[in-house]
Amino acid sequence: MTEQLPVGPGTTVTLHFSLRLEDGEEIDSNFDKDPATFTVGDGNLLPGFEKVLFGLMPGDKQEFTIPPEDGFGQHNPSNMQEMPRDQFGPDIELEEGLMLSFADAQKAELPGVVREFDDQRVLIDFNHPLAGRDILFKVAVLNVEPAQVH
């Protein structure tokens, strides 16, 4: 029988997970799909989500509350930008909650959400949609093995 390895640096982890808001709204889940596999530290999982898994063994099922500072960050008021209404073409039907894509200075795509608007101006929120929210992170660890070093 091989020795069971806990989740930690230098391991590759296969798991089922779900992300929910405190009100129960599910953001993402793969419990009804194929499990996800990642190597600790490869950037597929935010560090705050990774570190709560450390020490878990295959077969472990846990639920964690990830606070904003370990998850998607605090809501940053400076990420709210007001733009003139005429920058949005007449064919764009604005509504609160509408997600639009903008290009930043490096021409990278930057999603923004319409928070409010009138005939003169549009307030766009460039915070991550989950910024400032506690995330309920539920996991079922299926397998942990040493990471393959290339």
C-alpha positions as a Python dict, from the first residue, in 0.01 Angstrom:
ca = {
    (1, 'M'): (0, 0, 0),
    (2, 'T'): (140, 338, -96),
    (3, 'E'): (164, 605, 167),
    (4, 'Q'): (-105, 870, 140),
    (5, 'L'): (26, 1218, 72),
    (6, 'P'): (-139, 1534, 214),
    (7, 'V'): (-204, 1838, -4),
    (8, 'G'): (92, 2075, 10),
    (9, 'P'): (372, 2233, -195),
    (10, 'G'): (504, 1993, -456),
    (11, 'T'): (180, 1798, -495),
    (12, 'T'): (-69, 1755, -775),
    (13, 'V'): (-427, 1746, -649),
    (14, 'T'): (-741, 1606, -811),
    (15, 'L'): (-1064, 1728, -655),
    (16, 'H'): (-1426, 1822, -692),
    (17, 'F'): (-1510, 2174, -578),
    (18, 'S'): (-1787, 2427, -563),
    (19, 'L'): (-1784, 2802, -504),
    (20, 'R'): (-2094, 2961, -353),
    (21, 'L'): (-2188, 3299, -212),
    (22, 'E'): (-2315, 3324, 143),
    (23, 'D'): (-2673, 3348, 12),
    (24, 'G'): (-2626, 3003, -143),
    (25, 'E'): (-2590, 3120, -504),
    (26, 'E'): (-2358, 2879, -681),
    (27, 'I'): (-2082, 3046, -885),
    (28, 'D'): (-1899, 2738, -1006),
    (29, 'S'): (-1899, 2365, -938),
    (30, 'N'): (-1761, 2051, -1092),
    (31, 'F'): (-1931, 1803, -858),
    (32, 'D'): (-2149, 1691, -1148),
    (33, 'K'): (-1860, 1696, -1399),
    (34, 'D'): (-1506, 1563, -1430),
    (35, 'P'): (-1285, 1657, -1135),
    (36, 'A'): (-1021, 1928, -1166),
    (37, 'T'): (-650, 1859, -1135),
    (38, 'F'): (-392, 2123, -1049),
    (39, 'T'): (-40, 2141, -911),
    (40, 'V'): (2, 2348, -596),
    (41, 'G'): (153, 2682, -694),
    (42, 'D'): (77, 2657, -1069),
    (43, 'G'): (-156, 2958, -1055),
    (44, 'N'): (-475, 2768, -1141),
    (45, 'L'): (-606, 2833, -792),
    (46, 'L'): (-579, 3160, -600),
    (47, 'P'): (-324, 3123, -314),
    (48, 'G'): (-593, 3183, -51),
    (49, 'F'): (-794, 2890, -188),
    (50, 'E'): (-483, 2672, -216),
    (51, 'K'): (-354, 2718, 134),
    (52, 'V'): (-676, 2604, 306),
    (53, 'L'): (-631, 2269, 129),
    (54, 'F'): (-287, 2207, 283),
    (55, 'G'): (-291, 1894, 499),
    (56, 'L'): (-605, 1747, 345),
    (57, 'M'): (-584, 1383, 240),
    (58, 'P'): (-753, 1189, -43),
    (59, 'G'): (-1111, 1121, 65),
    (60, 'D'): (-1137, 1438, 274),
    (61, 'K'): (-1443, 1659, 223),
    (62, 'Q'): (-1438, 2009, 367),
    (63, 'E'): (-1605, 2346, 335),
    (64, 'F'): (-1415, 2670, 393),
    (65, 'T'): (-1517, 3034, 404),
    (66, 'I'): (-1266, 3236, 203),
    (67, 'P'): (-1266, 3604, 305),
    (68, 'P'): (-1222, 3870, 33),
    (69, 'E'): (-855, 3936, 119),
    (70, 'D'): (-775, 3568, 46),
    (71, 'G'): (-1016, 3542, -246),
    (72, 'F'): (-1106, 3799, -508),
    (73, 'G'): (-993, 4106, -313),
    (74, 'Q'): (-1175, 4387, -140),
    (75, 'H'): (-1406, 4611, -340),
    (76, 'N'): (-1189, 4904, -450),
    (77, 'P'): (-1372, 5237, -499),
    (78, 'S'): (-1098, 5354, -739),
    (79, 'N'): (-1203, 5073, -975),
    (80, 'M'): (-1532, 5257, -1032),
    (81, 'Q'): (-1511, 5480, -1339),
    (82, 'E'): (-1752, 5732, -1475),
    (83, 'M'): (-1765, 5764, -1853),
    (84, 'P'): (-1958, 5997, -2083),
    (85, 'R'): (-2277, 5835, -2213),
    (86, 'D'): (-2185, 5922, -2573),
    (87, 'Q'): (-1886, 5684, -2555),
    (88, 'F'): (-2140, 5404, -2574),
    (89, 'G'): (-2294, 5364, -2917),
    (90, 'P'): (-2670, 5410, -2956),
    (91, 'D'): (-2694, 5039, -3039),
    (92, 'I'): (-2575, 4943, -2688),
    (93, 'E'): (-2877, 4902, -2467),
    (94, 'L'): (-2745, 4991, -2123),
    (95, 'E'): (-2885, 4825, -1814),
    (96, 'E'): (-2760, 4788, -1459),
    (97, 'G'): (-2557, 4471, -1423),
    (98, 'L'): (-2468, 4457, -1795),
    (99, 'M'): (-2113, 4330, -1839),
    (100, 'L'): (-1915, 4502, -2112),
    (101, 'S'): (-1563, 4444, -2236),
    (102, 'F'): (-1313, 4729, -2245),
    (103, 'A'): (-948, 4743, -2350),
    (104, 'D'): (-697, 4866, -2096),
    (105, 'A'): (-383, 5067, -2181),
    (106, 'Q'): (-203, 4747, -2284),
    (107, 'K'): (-499, 4648, -2507),
    (108, 'A'): (-582, 4361, -2272),
    (109, 'E'): (-949, 4282, -2229),
    (110, 'L'): (-1097, 4425, -1913),
    (111, 'P'): (-1453, 4338, -1809),
    (112, 'G'): (-1663, 4611, -1650),
    (113, 'V'): (-2016, 4610, -1514),
    (114, 'V'): (-2265, 4894, -1559),
    (115, 'R'): (-2364, 5004, -1206),
    (116, 'E'): (-2578, 5307, -1296),
    (117, 'F'): (-2631, 5543, -1585),
    (118, 'D'): (-2834, 5838, -1710),
    (119, 'D'): (-2838, 6045, -2031),
    (120, 'Q'): (-2503, 6209, -1949),
    (121, 'R'): (-2285, 5951, -1779),
    (122, 'V'): (-2230, 5578, -1717),
    (123, 'L'): (-2076, 5439, -1399),
    (124, 'I'): (-1867, 5128, -1473),
    (125, 'D'): (-1739, 4893, -1200),
    (126, 'F'): (-1407, 4730, -1291),
    (127, 'N'): (-1382, 4537, -963),
    (128, 'H'): (-1390, 4159, -991),
    (129, 'P'): (-1760, 4063, -967),
    (130, 'L'): (-1676, 3864, -652),
    (131, 'A'): (-1463, 4136, -487),
    (132, 'G'): (-1563, 4206, -129),
    (133, 'R'): (-1758, 3879, -98),
    (134, 'D'): (-1697, 3583, 128),
    (135, 'I'): (-1679, 3268, -85),
    (136, 'L'): (-1790, 2928, 45),
    (137, 'F'): (-1535, 2685, -98),
    (138, 'K'): (-1643, 2321, -76),
    (139, 'V'): (-1396, 2051, -175),
    (140, 'A'): (-1378, 1674, -202),
    (141, 'V'): (-1015, 1566, -245),
    (142, 'L'): (-994, 1260, -471),
    (143, 'N'): (-621, 1217, -521),
    (144, 'V'): (-290, 1371, -413),
    (145, 'E'): (39, 1272, -575),
    (146, 'P'): (389, 1413, -602),
    (147, 'A'): (406, 1679, -874),
    (148, 'Q'): (596, 1572, -1184),
    (149, 'V'): (899, 1797, -1212),
    (150, 'H'): (1014, 1845, -1570),
}
